[in-house]
Amino acid sequence: MHHGSQPRIPERDVQSCPRLDAVYNKMPVTYRPQGQKLEVAEAVRLPLSCLQLAFSLLCLTLKLTTAGLNGITRQTQRVLGTLVLGVACDVQRVLILGTRNAGKTALLYRIKLGEFIYTVTTNSFIEEECVLCCQCLIPTDICAHKDLAGVDTVKLHLCEVGIQDDNEVIEEHLRYASKILFVLDASDITTGITALNDIASIVAQHNFFHQSPKYAIFNNKTDVVASHRSYTLEDVHLPEHLKDRATWIDGSALTGRGVIESLRFLLLEEPQWSPKISARKAEDLIQLN
């Protein structure tokens, strides 16, 4: 041991001896290289923790902001949809409901395109728009009156509910559409009475949303040989004050039979025209055809 030099104490002794610990705590950092490394590591770890916390808070803020904006956007769309489709008189909104595989989508595109196309099962809500000639009630691009001046047209907004849509979606669109086109499968004998009861329930609910609702029950696939006996409007058991606002039509989306009749009742005819039609109005209907 040299005089004047400070004795070197092993690290294990420093860690196990409280007195030497106290001595080393008073010494400069330059004499504690290992302790200095620990302080640097702690100094680096602290900003990293702060950055991780700040990043987590930023992600949470972005998620909450996105959810809030999505909610505001949906509410705005609903309000605008109500104003545009509910107030504007030149747009007729028709909601298409019915049993599964009854031909709702085929009927929708029969109205929009004027022809039959093969479709698949609709899973989610779909919307289509078209412009019909008021004289023949077919799309204006294939109408024979498209070159004639002064022919009135009607803009139609067709909506169909998919099989995966819940009751909240149906109720939401019941508020917007004052006209409903129910589609039944005439070849399915298992859903007859159940479907009629569902129609009566929906009509009772829909009646509270609109002052002048219209209902057309389209009994589809009547061109099929194996179709069961045809029901009538009396089998639906509608309230007495709504019977003149509903009609039953045996038709086919494949052949187009009954489609124009359904549209005429929903879009043009007044409730008092059914079931009793005066001779003058009957002549007008013939000329309208």
PDB file of C-alpha atoms in Angstrom:
ATOM      1  CA  MET A   1       0.000   0.000   0.000  1.00  0.00           C
ATOM      2  CA  HIS A   2       1.447   3.371  -0.987  1.00  0.00           C
ATOM      3  CA  HIS A   3       1.159   6.367   1.290  1.00  0.00           C
ATOM      4  CA  GLY A   4      -1.187   9.073   0.106  1.00  0.00           C
ATOM      5  CA  SER A   5      -3.197   6.812  -2.120  1.00  0.00           C
ATOM      6  CA  GLN A   6      -6.796   5.956  -1.347  1.00  0.00           C
ATOM      7  CA  PRO A   7      -7.426   2.285  -0.643  1.00  0.00           C
ATOM      8  CA  ARG A   8      -9.583   0.479  -3.244  1.00  0.00           C
ATOM      9  CA  ILE A   9     -12.450  -1.323  -1.608  1.00  0.00           C
ATOM     10  CA  PRO A  10     -14.101  -4.154  -3.525  1.00  0.00           C
ATOM     11  CA  GLU A  11     -17.611  -3.499  -4.734  1.00  0.00           C
ATOM     12  CA  ARG A  12     -19.082  -6.389  -2.794  1.00  0.00           C
ATOM     13  CA  ASP A  13     -17.801  -4.779   0.422  1.00  0.00           C
ATOM     14  CA  VAL A  14     -19.389  -1.469  -0.494  1.00  0.00           C
ATOM     15  CA  GLN A  15     -22.720  -3.119  -1.006  1.00  0.00           C
ATOM     16  CA  SER A  16     -22.549  -5.037   2.263  1.00  0.00           C
ATOM     17  CA  CYS A  17     -21.087  -2.362   4.576  1.00  0.00           C
ATOM     18  CA  PRO A  18     -23.396   0.528   5.629  1.00  0.00           C
ATOM     19  CA  ARG A  19     -20.499   2.741   6.761  1.00  0.00           C
ATOM     20  CA  LEU A  20     -18.633   2.446   3.547  1.00  0.00           C
ATOM     21  CA  ASP A  21     -21.930   3.084   1.775  1.00  0.00           C
ATOM     22  CA  ALA A  22     -22.204   6.387   3.565  1.00  0.00           C
ATOM     23  CA  VAL A  23     -18.617   7.272   2.656  1.00  0.00           C
ATOM     24  CA  TYR A  24     -19.167   6.481  -0.975  1.00  0.00           C
ATOM     25  CA  ASN A  25     -22.348   8.552  -1.031  1.00  0.00           C
ATOM     26  CA  LYS A  26     -20.255  11.617  -0.198  1.00  0.00           C
ATOM     27  CA  MET A  27     -17.679  10.925  -2.892  1.00  0.00           C
ATOM     28  CA  PRO A  28     -17.860  12.487  -6.392  1.00  0.00           C
ATOM     29  CA  VAL A  29     -19.533  10.578  -9.168  1.00  0.00           C
ATOM     30  CA  THR A  30     -16.199  10.212 -10.970  1.00  0.00           C
ATOM     31  CA  TYR A  31     -15.100   7.688  -8.376  1.00  0.00           C
ATOM     32  CA  ARG A  32     -18.267   5.619  -8.893  1.00  0.00           C
ATOM     33  CA  PRO A  33     -18.263   4.497 -12.487  1.00  0.00           C
ATOM     34  CA  GLN A  34     -20.773   1.710 -11.910  1.00  0.00           C
ATOM     35  CA  GLY A  35     -23.154   3.990 -10.018  1.00  0.00           C
ATOM     36  CA  GLN A  36     -22.885   6.535 -12.759  1.00  0.00           C
ATOM     37  CA  LYS A  37     -24.094   3.955 -15.306  1.00  0.00           C
ATOM     38  CA  LEU A  38     -27.098   3.236 -13.175  1.00  0.00           C
ATOM     39  CA  GLU A  39     -27.968   6.946 -12.954  1.00  0.00           C
ATOM     40  CA  VAL A  40     -27.678   7.330 -16.739  1.00  0.00           C
ATOM     41  CA  ALA A  41     -29.919   4.283 -17.293  1.00  0.00           C
ATOM     42  CA  GLU A  42     -32.517   5.693 -14.923  1.00  0.00           C
ATOM     43  CA  ALA A  43     -32.280   9.078 -16.649  1.00  0.00           C
ATOM     44  CA  VAL A  44     -32.892   7.440 -20.037  1.00  0.00           C
ATOM     45  CA  ARG A  45     -35.700   5.206 -18.784  1.00  0.00           C
ATOM     46  CA  LEU A  46     -37.724   8.153 -17.448  1.00  0.00           C
ATOM     47  CA  PRO A  47     -38.181   9.959 -20.827  1.00  0.00           C
ATOM     48  CA  LEU A  48     -39.055   6.658 -22.506  1.00  0.00           C
ATOM     49  CA  SER A  49     -41.820   6.053 -19.979  1.00  0.00           C
ATOM     50  CA  CYS A  50     -43.125   9.561 -20.524  1.00  0.00           C
ATOM     51  CA  LEU A  51     -43.091   9.075 -24.290  1.00  0.00           C
ATOM     52  CA  GLN A  52     -44.973   5.781 -24.009  1.00  0.00           C
ATOM     53  CA  LEU A  53     -47.576   7.372 -21.759  1.00  0.00           C
ATOM     54  CA  ALA A  54     -47.953  10.353 -24.101  1.00  0.00           C
ATOM     55  CA  PHE A  55     -48.319   8.049 -27.109  1.00  0.00           C
ATOM     56  CA  SER A  56     -51.004   6.003 -25.333  1.00  0.00           C
ATOM     57  CA  LEU A  57     -52.909   9.168 -24.440  1.00  0.00           C
ATOM     58  CA  LEU A  58     -52.619  10.365 -28.036  1.00  0.00           C
ATOM     59  CA  CYS A  59     -54.001   7.081 -29.395  1.00  0.00           C
ATOM     60  CA  LEU A  60     -56.893   7.193 -26.916  1.00  0.00           C
ATOM     61  CA  THR A  61     -57.656  10.791 -27.874  1.00  0.00           C
ATOM     62  CA  LEU A  62     -57.661   9.913 -31.576  1.00  0.00           C
ATOM     63  CA  LYS A  63     -60.004   6.964 -30.990  1.00  0.00           C
ATOM     64  CA  LEU A  64     -62.438   9.081 -28.988  1.00  0.00           C
ATOM     65  CA  THR A  65     -62.297  11.862 -31.571  1.00  0.00           C
ATOM     66  CA  THR A  66     -62.933   9.427 -34.430  1.00  0.00           C
ATOM     67  CA  ALA A  67     -65.876   7.842 -32.606  1.00  0.00           C
ATOM     68  CA  GLY A  68     -67.342  11.266 -31.895  1.00  0.00           C
ATOM     69  CA  LEU A  69     -66.970  12.409 -35.503  1.00  0.00           C
ATOM     70  CA  ASN A  70     -68.555   9.192 -36.772  1.00  0.00           C
ATOM     71  CA  GLY A  71     -71.516   9.702 -34.458  1.00  0.00           C
ATOM     72  CA  ILE A  72     -71.923  13.308 -35.583  1.00  0.00           C
ATOM     73  CA  THR A  73     -71.680  12.246 -39.227  1.00  0.00           C
ATOM     74  CA  ARG A  74     -74.380   9.594 -38.797  1.00  0.00           C
ATOM     75  CA  GLN A  75     -76.693  12.035 -37.058  1.00  0.00           C
ATOM     76  CA  THR A  76     -76.087  14.626 -39.782  1.00  0.00           C
ATOM     77  CA  GLN A  77     -76.864  12.084 -42.488  1.00  0.00           C
ATOM     78  CA  ARG A  78     -80.092  11.143 -40.731  1.00  0.00           C
ATOM     79  CA  VAL A  79     -81.168  14.773 -40.421  1.00  0.00           C
ATOM     80  CA  LEU A  80     -80.311  15.538 -44.035  1.00  0.00           C
ATOM     81  CA  GLY A  81     -82.026  12.353 -45.164  1.00  0.00           C
ATOM     82  CA  THR A  82     -85.154  13.369 -43.291  1.00  0.00           C
ATOM     83  CA  LEU A  83     -85.085  16.871 -44.780  1.00  0.00           C
ATOM     84  CA  VAL A  84     -84.306  15.846 -48.340  1.00  0.00           C
ATOM     85  CA  LEU A  85     -86.362  12.666 -48.592  1.00  0.00           C
ATOM     86  CA  GLY A  86     -89.132  13.530 -46.172  1.00  0.00           C
ATOM     87  CA  VAL A  87     -89.841  17.140 -47.114  1.00  0.00           C
ATOM     88  CA  ALA A  88     -89.053  17.210 -50.812  1.00  0.00           C
ATOM     89  CA  CYS A  89     -92.259  16.358 -52.619  1.00  0.00           C
ATOM     90  CA  ASP A  90     -90.528  15.380 -55.865  1.00  0.00           C
ATOM     91  CA  VAL A  91     -88.865  12.331 -54.283  1.00  0.00           C
ATOM     92  CA  GLN A  92     -90.937   9.286 -53.376  1.00  0.00           C
ATOM     93  CA  ARG A  93     -89.281   6.969 -50.878  1.00  0.00           C
ATOM     94  CA  VAL A  94     -90.450   3.344 -50.956  1.00  0.00           C
ATOM     95  CA  LEU A  95     -89.277   0.780 -48.415  1.00  0.00           C
ATOM     96  CA  ILE A  96     -89.256  -2.858 -49.582  1.00  0.00           C
ATOM     97  CA  LEU A  97     -89.823  -5.486 -46.894  1.00  0.00           C
ATOM     98  CA  GLY A  98     -90.743  -9.140 -47.033  1.00  0.00           C
ATOM     99  CA  THR A  99     -89.887 -12.721 -46.286  1.00  0.00           C
ATOM    100  CA  ARG A 100     -86.513 -14.250 -47.062  1.00  0.00           C
ATOM    101  CA  ASN A 101     -85.918 -15.262 -50.693  1.00  0.00           C
ATOM    102  CA  ALA A 102     -89.264 -13.764 -51.690  1.00  0.00           C
ATOM    103  CA  GLY A 103     -87.720 -11.808 -54.578  1.00  0.00           C
ATOM    104  CA  LYS A 104     -87.359  -8.364 -52.990  1.00  0.00           C
ATOM    105  CA  THR A 105     -84.125  -7.491 -54.781  1.00  0.00           C
ATOM    106  CA  ALA A 106     -85.438  -8.799 -58.094  1.00  0.00           C
ATOM    107  CA  LEU A 107     -88.528  -6.618 -57.701  1.00  0.00           C
ATOM    108  CA  LEU A 108     -86.375  -3.602 -56.786  1.00  0.00           C
ATOM    109  CA  TYR A 109     -84.320  -3.894 -59.975  1.00  0.00           C
ATOM    110  CA  ARG A 110     -87.412  -4.701 -62.024  1.00  0.00           C
ATOM    111  CA  ILE A 111     -88.672  -1.255 -60.977  1.00  0.00           C
ATOM    112  CA  LYS A 112     -85.308   0.470 -61.460  1.00  0.00           C
ATOM    113  CA  LEU A 113     -84.249  -1.146 -64.753  1.00  0.00           C
ATOM    114  CA  GLY A 114     -87.572  -2.248 -66.206  1.00  0.00           C
ATOM    115  CA  GLU A 115     -86.315  -5.796 -66.679  1.00  0.00           C
ATOM    116  CA  PHE A 116     -85.669  -8.938 -64.646  1.00  0.00           C
ATOM    117  CA  ILE A 117     -82.164  -9.756 -63.447  1.00  0.00           C
ATOM    118  CA  TYR A 118     -80.977 -12.652 -61.326  1.00  0.00           C
ATOM    119  CA  THR A 119     -79.851 -11.627 -57.852  1.00  0.00           C
ATOM    120  CA  VAL A 120     -78.364 -13.165 -54.720  1.00  0.00           C
ATOM    121  CA  THR A 121     -79.512 -12.941 -51.125  1.00  0.00           C
ATOM    122  CA  THR A 122     -79.225  -9.393 -49.811  1.00  0.00           C
ATOM    123  CA  ASN A 123     -77.244  -9.298 -46.567  1.00  0.00           C
ATOM    124  CA  SER A 124     -77.249  -5.587 -45.794  1.00  0.00           C
ATOM    125  CA  PHE A 125     -79.341  -2.520 -46.544  1.00  0.00           C
ATOM    126  CA  ILE A 126     -79.300  -1.314 -50.164  1.00  0.00           C
ATOM    127  CA  GLU A 127     -80.620   1.859 -51.782  1.00  0.00           C
ATOM    128  CA  GLU A 128     -81.296   2.678 -55.425  1.00  0.00           C
ATOM    129  CA  GLU A 129     -82.721   5.712 -57.197  1.00  0.00           C
ATOM    130  CA  CYS A 130     -84.521   5.955 -60.498  1.00  0.00           C
ATOM    131  CA  VAL A 131     -86.767   8.313 -62.446  1.00  0.00           C
ATOM    132  CA  LEU A 132     -90.074   6.976 -63.731  1.00  0.00           C
ATOM    133  CA  CYS A 133     -92.450   8.321 -66.318  1.00  0.00           C
ATOM    134  CA  CYS A 134     -95.754   9.220 -64.681  1.00  0.00           C
ATOM    135  CA  GLN A 135     -97.752   7.935 -67.649  1.00  0.00           C
ATOM    136  CA  CYS A 136     -96.338   4.428 -67.946  1.00  0.00           C
ATOM    137  CA  LEU A 137     -94.401   4.137 -64.631  1.00  0.00           C
ATOM    138  CA  ILE A 138     -91.286   2.646 -66.183  1.00  0.00           C
ATOM    139  CA  PRO A 139     -87.753   4.139 -66.215  1.00  0.00           C
ATOM    140  CA  THR A 140     -87.488   7.208 -68.412  1.00  0.00           C
ATOM    141  CA  ASP A 141     -84.438   5.900 -70.291  1.00  0.00           C
ATOM    142  CA  ILE A 142     -86.514   3.071 -71.779  1.00  0.00           C
ATOM    143  CA  CYS A 143     -89.872   4.839 -71.760  1.00  0.00           C
ATOM    144  CA  ALA A 144     -91.644   5.496 -75.051  1.00  0.00           C
ATOM    145  CA  HIS A 145     -92.478   9.035 -73.884  1.00  0.00           C
ATOM    146  CA  LYS A 146     -88.880  10.115 -73.264  1.00  0.00           C
ATOM    147  CA  ASP A 147     -88.796  12.212 -76.446  1.00  0.00           C
ATOM    148  CA  LEU A 148     -92.102  13.944 -75.715  1.00  0.00           C
ATOM    149  CA  ALA A 149     -92.080  17.350 -74.079  1.00  0.00           C
ATOM    150  CA  GLY A 150     -94.182  18.078 -71.042  1.00  0.00           C
ATOM    151  CA  VAL A 151     -94.252  14.524 -69.679  1.00  0.00           C
ATOM    152  CA  ASP A 152     -94.222  14.453 -65.889  1.00  0.00           C
ATOM    153  CA  THR A 153     -91.721  12.263 -64.076  1.00  0.00           C
ATOM    154  CA  VAL A 154     -91.352  11.023 -60.529  1.00  0.00           C
ATOM    155  CA  LYS A 155     -88.068  10.407 -58.752  1.00  0.00           C
ATOM    156  CA  LEU A 156     -88.139   7.165 -56.794  1.00  0.00           C
ATOM    157  CA  HIS A 157     -85.869   6.237 -53.898  1.00  0.00           C
ATOM    158  CA  LEU A 158     -86.001   2.469 -53.327  1.00  0.00           C
ATOM    159  CA  CYS A 159     -84.735   0.939 -50.089  1.00  0.00           C
ATOM    160  CA  GLU A 160     -84.447  -2.729 -49.177  1.00  0.00           C
ATOM    161  CA  VAL A 161     -83.605  -4.195 -45.776  1.00  0.00           C
ATOM    162  CA  GLY A 162     -81.099  -7.064 -45.719  1.00  0.00           C
ATOM    163  CA  ILE A 163     -81.323 -10.284 -43.739  1.00  0.00           C
ATOM    164  CA  GLN A 164     -78.534  -9.168 -41.380  1.00  0.00           C
ATOM    165  CA  ASP A 165     -80.166  -5.856 -40.465  1.00  0.00           C
ATOM    166  CA  ASP A 166     -81.706  -5.737 -37.012  1.00  0.00           C
ATOM    167  CA  ASN A 167     -85.003  -4.226 -35.896  1.00  0.00           C
ATOM    168  CA  GLU A 168     -83.385  -0.853 -35.159  1.00  0.00           C
ATOM    169  CA  VAL A 169     -82.429  -0.449 -38.819  1.00  0.00           C
ATOM    170  CA  ILE A 170     -85.954  -1.355 -39.920  1.00  0.00           C
ATOM    171  CA  GLU A 171     -87.521   1.066 -37.445  1.00  0.00           C
ATOM    172  CA  GLU A 172     -85.181   3.857 -38.544  1.00  0.00           C
ATOM    173  CA  HIS A 173     -86.180   3.523 -42.191  1.00  0.00           C
ATOM    174  CA  LEU A 174     -89.844   3.119 -41.327  1.00  0.00           C
ATOM    175  CA  ARG A 175     -89.673   6.712 -40.104  1.00  0.00           C
ATOM    176  CA  TYR A 176     -88.368   7.961 -43.448  1.00  0.00           C
ATOM    177  CA  ALA A 177     -90.546   6.039 -45.921  1.00  0.00           C
ATOM    178  CA  SER A 178     -94.258   6.746 -46.073  1.00  0.00           C
ATOM    179  CA  LYS A 179     -94.812   3.955 -48.596  1.00  0.00           C
ATOM    180  CA  ILE A 180     -94.034   0.282 -48.021  1.00  0.00           C
ATOM    181  CA  LEU A 181     -93.937  -2.511 -50.566  1.00  0.00           C
ATOM    182  CA  PHE A 182     -94.314  -5.891 -48.858  1.00  0.00           C
ATOM    183  CA  VAL A 183     -93.087  -8.866 -50.882  1.00  0.00           C
ATOM    184  CA  LEU A 184     -94.368 -12.390 -50.180  1.00  0.00           C
ATOM    185  CA  ASP A 185     -93.338 -15.724 -51.669  1.00  0.00           C
ATOM    186  CA  ALA A 186     -96.454 -17.350 -53.111  1.00  0.00           C
ATOM    187  CA  SER A 187     -94.616 -20.658 -53.544  1.00  0.00           C
ATOM    188  CA  ASP A 188     -93.693 -20.929 -49.852  1.00  0.00           C
ATOM    189  CA  ILE A 189     -96.560 -22.442 -47.880  1.00  0.00           C
ATOM    190  CA  THR A 190     -94.646 -22.428 -44.565  1.00  0.00           C
ATOM    191  CA  THR A 191     -94.439 -18.658 -44.064  1.00  0.00           C
ATOM    192  CA  GLY A 192     -97.926 -17.633 -45.164  1.00  0.00           C
ATOM    193  CA  ILE A 193     -99.772 -16.836 -41.933  1.00  0.00           C
ATOM    194  CA  THR A 194     -96.600 -15.750 -40.111  1.00  0.00           C
ATOM    195  CA  ALA A 195     -95.771 -13.243 -42.846  1.00  0.00           C
ATOM    196  CA  LEU A 196     -99.299 -11.832 -42.790  1.00  0.00           C
ATOM    197  CA  ASN A 197     -99.104 -11.330 -39.030  1.00  0.00           C
ATOM    198  CA  ASP A 198     -95.745  -9.587 -39.411  1.00  0.00           C
ATOM    199  CA  ILE A 199     -97.231  -7.256 -42.006  1.00  0.00           C
ATOM    200  CA  ALA A 200    -100.078  -6.317 -39.667  1.00  0.00           C
ATOM    201  CA  SER A 201     -97.586  -5.617 -36.873  1.00  0.00           C
ATOM    202  CA  ILE A 202     -95.360  -3.432 -39.071  1.00  0.00           C
ATOM    203  CA  VAL A 203     -98.333  -1.483 -40.419  1.00  0.00           C
ATOM    204  CA  ALA A 204     -99.558  -0.798 -36.891  1.00  0.00           C
ATOM    205  CA  GLN A 205     -96.106   0.551 -35.981  1.00  0.00           C
ATOM    206  CA  HIS A 206     -95.546   2.472 -39.219  1.00  0.00           C
ATOM    207  CA  ASN A 207     -98.927   4.196 -39.045  1.00  0.00           C
ATOM    208  CA  PHE A 208     -97.757   6.338 -36.110  1.00  0.00           C
ATOM    209  CA  PHE A 209     -94.855   7.806 -38.105  1.00  0.00           C
ATOM    210  CA  HIS A 210     -96.798   9.143 -41.117  1.00  0.00           C
ATOM    211  CA  GLN A 211    -100.106  10.856 -41.727  1.00  0.00           C
ATOM    212  CA  SER A 212    -100.798   9.342 -45.154  1.00  0.00           C
ATOM    213  CA  PRO A 213     -99.046   5.970 -45.421  1.00  0.00           C
ATOM    214  CA  LYS A 214     -99.497   3.599 -48.361  1.00  0.00           C
ATOM    215  CA  TYR A 215     -99.032  -0.187 -48.392  1.00  0.00           C
ATOM    216  CA  ALA A 216     -98.822  -2.539 -51.357  1.00  0.00           C
ATOM    217  CA  ILE A 217     -98.600  -6.269 -50.627  1.00  0.00           C
ATOM    218  CA  PHE A 218     -96.966  -7.917 -53.636  1.00  0.00           C
ATOM    219  CA  ASN A 219     -97.611 -11.667 -53.694  1.00  0.00           C
ATOM    220  CA  ASN A 220     -94.607 -12.666 -55.795  1.00  0.00           C
ATOM    221  CA  LYS A 221     -93.936 -15.836 -57.801  1.00  0.00           C
ATOM    222  CA  THR A 222     -97.583 -16.444 -58.666  1.00  0.00           C
ATOM    223  CA  ASP A 223     -96.336 -17.647 -62.055  1.00  0.00           C
ATOM    224  CA  VAL A 224     -94.899 -20.724 -60.316  1.00  0.00           C
ATOM    225  CA  VAL A 225     -97.102 -23.786 -60.829  1.00  0.00           C
ATOM    226  CA  ALA A 226     -96.654 -25.050 -57.272  1.00  0.00           C
ATOM    227  CA  SER A 227     -97.863 -21.855 -55.641  1.00  0.00           C
ATOM    228  CA  HIS A 228    -100.388 -22.319 -52.869  1.00  0.00           C
ATOM    229  CA  ARG A 229    -103.795 -20.710 -52.633  1.00  0.00           C
ATOM    230  CA  SER A 230    -103.815 -16.959 -52.893  1.00  0.00           C
ATOM    231  CA  TYR A 231    -104.537 -14.918 -49.790  1.00  0.00           C
ATOM    232  CA  THR A 232    -106.413 -11.644 -49.847  1.00  0.00           C
ATOM    233  CA  LEU A 233    -106.146  -8.338 -48.063  1.00  0.00           C
ATOM    234  CA  GLU A 234    -108.726  -9.494 -45.527  1.00  0.00           C
ATOM    235  CA  ASP A 235    -106.286 -12.146 -44.296  1.00  0.00           C
ATOM    236  CA  VAL A 236    -103.860  -9.451 -43.100  1.00  0.00           C
ATOM    237  CA  HIS A 237    -106.302  -8.116 -40.447  1.00  0.00           C
ATOM    238  CA  LEU A 238    -105.420  -4.461 -40.859  1.00  0.00           C
ATOM    239  CA  PRO A 239    -107.141  -1.745 -38.820  1.00  0.00           C
ATOM    240  CA  GLU A 240    -110.353  -0.577 -40.428  1.00  0.00           C
ATOM    241  CA  HIS A 241    -109.095   2.955 -41.116  1.00  0.00           C
ATOM    242  CA  LEU A 242    -106.056   1.602 -43.002  1.00  0.00           C
ATOM    243  CA  LYS A 243    -107.758  -0.878 -45.301  1.00  0.00           C
ATOM    244  CA  ASP A 244    -108.324   1.761 -47.981  1.00  0.00           C
ATOM    245  CA  ARG A 245    -104.623   2.651 -47.833  1.00  0.00           C
ATOM    246  CA  ALA A 246    -103.471  -0.875 -48.665  1.00  0.00           C
ATOM    247  CA  THR A 247    -103.812  -3.162 -51.652  1.00  0.00           C
ATOM    248  CA  TRP A 248    -103.088  -6.813 -52.416  1.00  0.00           C
ATOM    249  CA  ILE A 249    -101.557  -7.689 -55.776  1.00  0.00           C
ATOM    250  CA  ASP A 250    -100.777 -11.139 -57.159  1.00  0.00           C
ATOM    251  CA  GLY A 251     -97.801 -10.632 -59.428  1.00  0.00           C
ATOM    252  CA  SER A 252     -94.383 -11.764 -60.546  1.00  0.00           C
ATOM    253  CA  ALA A 253     -91.055  -9.962 -60.618  1.00  0.00           C
ATOM    254  CA  LEU A 254     -89.950 -12.401 -63.319  1.00  0.00           C
ATOM    255  CA  THR A 255     -92.679 -11.564 -65.811  1.00  0.00           C
ATOM    256  CA  GLY A 256     -93.394  -8.052 -64.528  1.00  0.00           C
ATOM    257  CA  ARG A 257     -97.065  -8.732 -63.890  1.00  0.00           C
ATOM    258  CA  GLY A 258     -98.481  -6.552 -61.123  1.00  0.00           C
ATOM    259  CA  VAL A 259     -95.444  -4.246 -60.838  1.00  0.00           C
ATOM    260  CA  ILE A 260     -97.031  -1.258 -62.587  1.00  0.00           C
ATOM    261  CA  GLU A 261    -100.237  -1.780 -60.643  1.00  0.00           C
ATOM    262  CA  SER A 262     -98.317  -1.680 -57.358  1.00  0.00           C
ATOM    263  CA  LEU A 263     -96.475   1.505 -58.324  1.00  0.00           C
ATOM    264  CA  ARG A 264     -99.671   3.159 -59.500  1.00  0.00           C
ATOM    265  CA  PHE A 265    -101.326   2.549 -56.158  1.00  0.00           C
ATOM    266  CA  LEU A 266     -98.309   3.727 -54.154  1.00  0.00           C
ATOM    267  CA  LEU A 267     -97.410   6.778 -56.230  1.00  0.00           C
ATOM    268  CA  LEU A 268    -100.471   8.017 -58.110  1.00  0.00           C
ATOM    269  CA  GLU A 269    -103.763   6.711 -56.818  1.00  0.00           C
ATOM    270  CA  GLU A 270    -105.653   8.404 -54.023  1.00  0.00           C
ATOM    271  CA  PRO A 271    -107.010   6.294 -51.146  1.00  0.00           C
ATOM    272  CA  GLN A 272    -110.618   7.033 -52.063  1.00  0.00           C
ATOM    273  CA  TRP A 273    -110.098   5.363 -55.439  1.00  0.00           C
ATOM    274  CA  SER A 274    -110.033   1.998 -53.729  1.00  0.00           C
ATOM    275  CA  PRO A 275    -112.122  -0.087 -53.491  1.00  0.00           C
ATOM    276  CA  LYS A 276    -114.801   1.972 -55.296  1.00  0.00           C
ATOM    277  CA  ILE A 277    -113.716   3.809 -58.439  1.00  0.00           C
ATOM    278  CA  SER A 278    -116.048   6.175 -60.196  1.00  0.00           C
ATOM    279  CA  ALA A 279    -116.618   5.882 -63.930  1.00  0.00           C
ATOM    280  CA  ARG A 280    -114.790   9.133 -64.638  1.00  0.00           C
ATOM    281  CA  LYS A 281    -111.718   8.094 -62.676  1.00  0.00           C
ATOM    282  CA  ALA A 282    -111.785   4.669 -64.286  1.00  0.00           C
ATOM    283  CA  GLU A 283    -111.598   6.333 -67.718  1.00  0.00           C
ATOM    284  CA  ASP A 284    -108.683   8.439 -66.511  1.00  0.00           C
ATOM    285  CA  LEU A 285    -106.888   5.303 -65.396  1.00  0.00           C
ATOM    286  CA  ILE A 286    -107.392   3.710 -68.804  1.00  0.00           C
ATOM    287  CA  GLN A 287    -105.952   6.797 -70.488  1.00  0.00           C
ATOM    288  CA  LEU A 288    -103.084   6.774 -68.014  1.00  0.00           C
ATOM    289  CA  ASN A 289    -102.133   3.282 -69.139  1.00  0.00           C
TER     290      ASN A 289
END
